[in-house]
Amino acid sequence: MNWKLKSVAAIALAASAIGSFAYASDATPPKKHKPAAKKADAPCCAATEDQIKQLRQDLQSQIDGLKSDLAAKDAALRDAQQKAADAQASADKANAAAAGVADNAAAVSALQGTVSDLKANQASLATTVSDETTKIKQSIESPNVLHYKGIAITPGGFTAAETVWRSHSTGSDIPTPFTAIPFPQAEAYHLSEFYGTGRQSRVSLMAEGKVNWGTIRGYFEGDWLGTGVTSNNNESNSYVFRQRVIWGQALTNSGWGFAGGQMWSLATEDRKGLSNLSGDILTPQTIDPNYNAGFVWTRQYGFRVTKSFGDKLAIGVSAENPQVLSPGGTITLNPGTSYIWGNPGSGAGLYNGAISGETCTSTSTSTPVSVTCIPSYLTTYAINPVPDFIAKVAIDPGYGHYEIIGITRAFRDRIYEGTNGTPWNDTQWGAGIGGSARVPVTHMLDIGVKALYGHGTGRYGSSTIADVTVGPDGRFKPLESLSTLGTLELHATPRLEIYADYGADYIGKWLYENTAGKAGGYGIGESNSGCATENLTPTAPTIPSAGASCTGVNRDVQEGTLGYWYDFYKGPHGRLRQGIQYSYSSRVIWANLPGYAPKGIENMFWTSFRYYLP
């Protein structure tokens, strides 16, 4: 549009210029001396001038029209631009208003979220305050632990009212002496026995403190299954309190553990990893405190070092108190050979020096007869050169618990060969390897199996049959041994536990002849001919005899057990439970030369009623 206007204006200006030039050409020239014009030409010039004026007026009129049009269009353009600017301002204002509305909506939404969070936080805070108040009230009224100078003290234990009935008498409280199960020749075999007791009641106390590098703790546990010189069942049942376990421990944050004291042997199966705590030891659930034949265990002094690698793997080594079970079998030494291997207890040294009897022999045929008597001591303490060394690996892959153990033991005696020989010390080594597996078949049923095989490891079996015999030259001979146990545990309901165990302890035979051609060893030379016939002439009115014709040594003890525990109550106020156990046990001795191996059978029932501290 502008270029058209500019073109018209240019044409108008050009025409105006031409007109002006023409007008200028019509101006009066300087006077010249010319002949006077003829009057007849005047009308022609006047008419031309009028035409030019008219043309100028027309052009001016067109120019004015064009200017007017241009002014109107400029005004319309300015009005349109103003309207566009107003519209843009309105749009900007609307956009700003819309943004403000969005910001307000976001702010309102955020405010609503903050209010909701505050409400939730207030409710959570109220719940937390309520829970903490409940915990504080509970800790004051019924604390789980006691606090003393920065340490937590946890009491534990239970009271027990228990009974035992056996089909054949062993003269025992609720612990069963497996190697004393009688044969038919013994008077006690024909008498059943019943005893009631509270002696397995137990107390425990654990003190635990936290330090920047880990945890330190001490633990004590005891019961009343000890006996004193005056203990009896006559009136007050004055049995003595005894230590079961007592130890101190340091556990580092990096998984190292150091513990020392009387504790469960490292050879005993753990529930998970490697633990000192009695509650983490996988003992059979039996009421019988001697557990089950085939169970591998001791409680004795030990110092152990363990290392846990997360929750999957733990390893440990221990040095534990040694003790040799009295040498078994028929010991036939070479002529002129003798040995010593242990001491009776010394009362001044706080070991048991009680005399159980004496053996007397005639040393002459003159009158009066000269008699030499050698006392028999209740306990003989082996003179040990080194501790028992035990190593264990425990694996918890996420399904079950598995262990591998190794044991090394030393047996030493002092040997004398003739009156002119030089005495000398001899040390023989025994060793064993074993393992265990505990597998949850379902959430209700666990299956367990464990075994220990070796030479000289009989002490670690629950029957404690024998560790060694003695050869003709006076040297110890570690005997082959096997202890094995299978377990089923059914978690029938949250209150009812049913268990079944079957295990055995076995000791192998070892035979020899001395230089005089006389047989000896373990499992040979004994007389079993009278084991099936009752002795009709008791040696004393109160003490049953074993019989002179039943002197074989134990080959194995086997036991099957079935029992249950039912919790009447289990909660913050403790646990009240009742259990019944039945066991069938057999004791077999090695056959003598004719091949007769008698078997002693024992049927036993236990009951238990216990209250456990929470």
Short mmCIF file of N, CA and C in Angstrom, two decimals, residues 20 43 62 84 116 182 193 261 316 369 376 404 419 423 430 462:
data_model
loop_
_atom_site.label_atom_id
_atom_site.label_comp_id
_atom_site.label_asym_id
_atom_site.label_seq_id
_atom_site.Cartn_x
_atom_site.Cartn_y
_atom_site.Cartn_z
N SER A 20 4.83 24.33 -12.77
CA SER A 20 5.58 25.49 -12.28
C SER A 20 6.53 26.01 -13.33
N PRO A 43 -6.33 36.58 -26.99
CA PRO A 43 -7.29 35.57 -26.58
C PRO A 43 -6.67 34.18 -26.51
N GLN A 62 -6.25 16.35 -6.31
CA GLN A 62 -5.91 14.93 -6.21
C GLN A 62 -4.87 14.70 -5.10
N ALA A 84 -3.80 -3.83 18.43
CA ALA A 84 -2.97 -5.04 18.54
C ALA A 84 -2.14 -5.01 19.82
N SER A 116 -1.53 -32.61 54.96
CA SER A 116 -1.69 -34.07 55.10
C SER A 116 -0.48 -34.68 55.79
N PRO A 182 21.39 -102.55 83.43
CA PRO A 182 21.73 -103.89 83.94
C PRO A 182 21.34 -105.01 82.97
N GLU A 193 12.18 -98.76 88.96
CA GLU A 193 12.46 -97.66 89.88
C GLU A 193 11.70 -96.41 89.47
N GLY A 261 36.25 -69.95 79.59
CA GLY A 261 35.53 -70.38 80.77
C GLY A 261 34.99 -71.78 80.57
N GLY A 316 35.98 -71.58 63.75
CA GLY A 316 36.46 -71.42 65.11
C GLY A 316 37.43 -72.52 65.50
N VAL A 369 47.23 -114.06 108.29
CA VAL A 369 47.46 -113.77 106.86
C VAL A 369 47.76 -112.29 106.68
N SER A 376 40.10 -97.79 96.16
CA SER A 376 39.52 -97.41 94.87
C SER A 376 38.91 -96.02 95.03
N ILE A 404 31.18 -78.93 60.14
CA ILE A 404 32.26 -79.91 60.03
C ILE A 404 33.19 -79.67 61.21
N THR A 419 62.42 -103.88 87.25
CA THR A 419 62.96 -103.08 88.36
C THR A 419 64.22 -102.33 87.99
N PRO A 423 62.31 -95.71 83.64
CA PRO A 423 60.94 -95.30 83.31
C PRO A 423 60.94 -94.26 82.19
N GLY A 430 45.10 -89.31 69.56
CA GLY A 430 43.81 -89.71 69.01
C GLY A 430 43.22 -88.54 68.22
N SER A 462 27.56 -89.39 74.19
CA SER A 462 26.75 -89.24 75.39
C SER A 462 26.88 -90.43 76.33
#
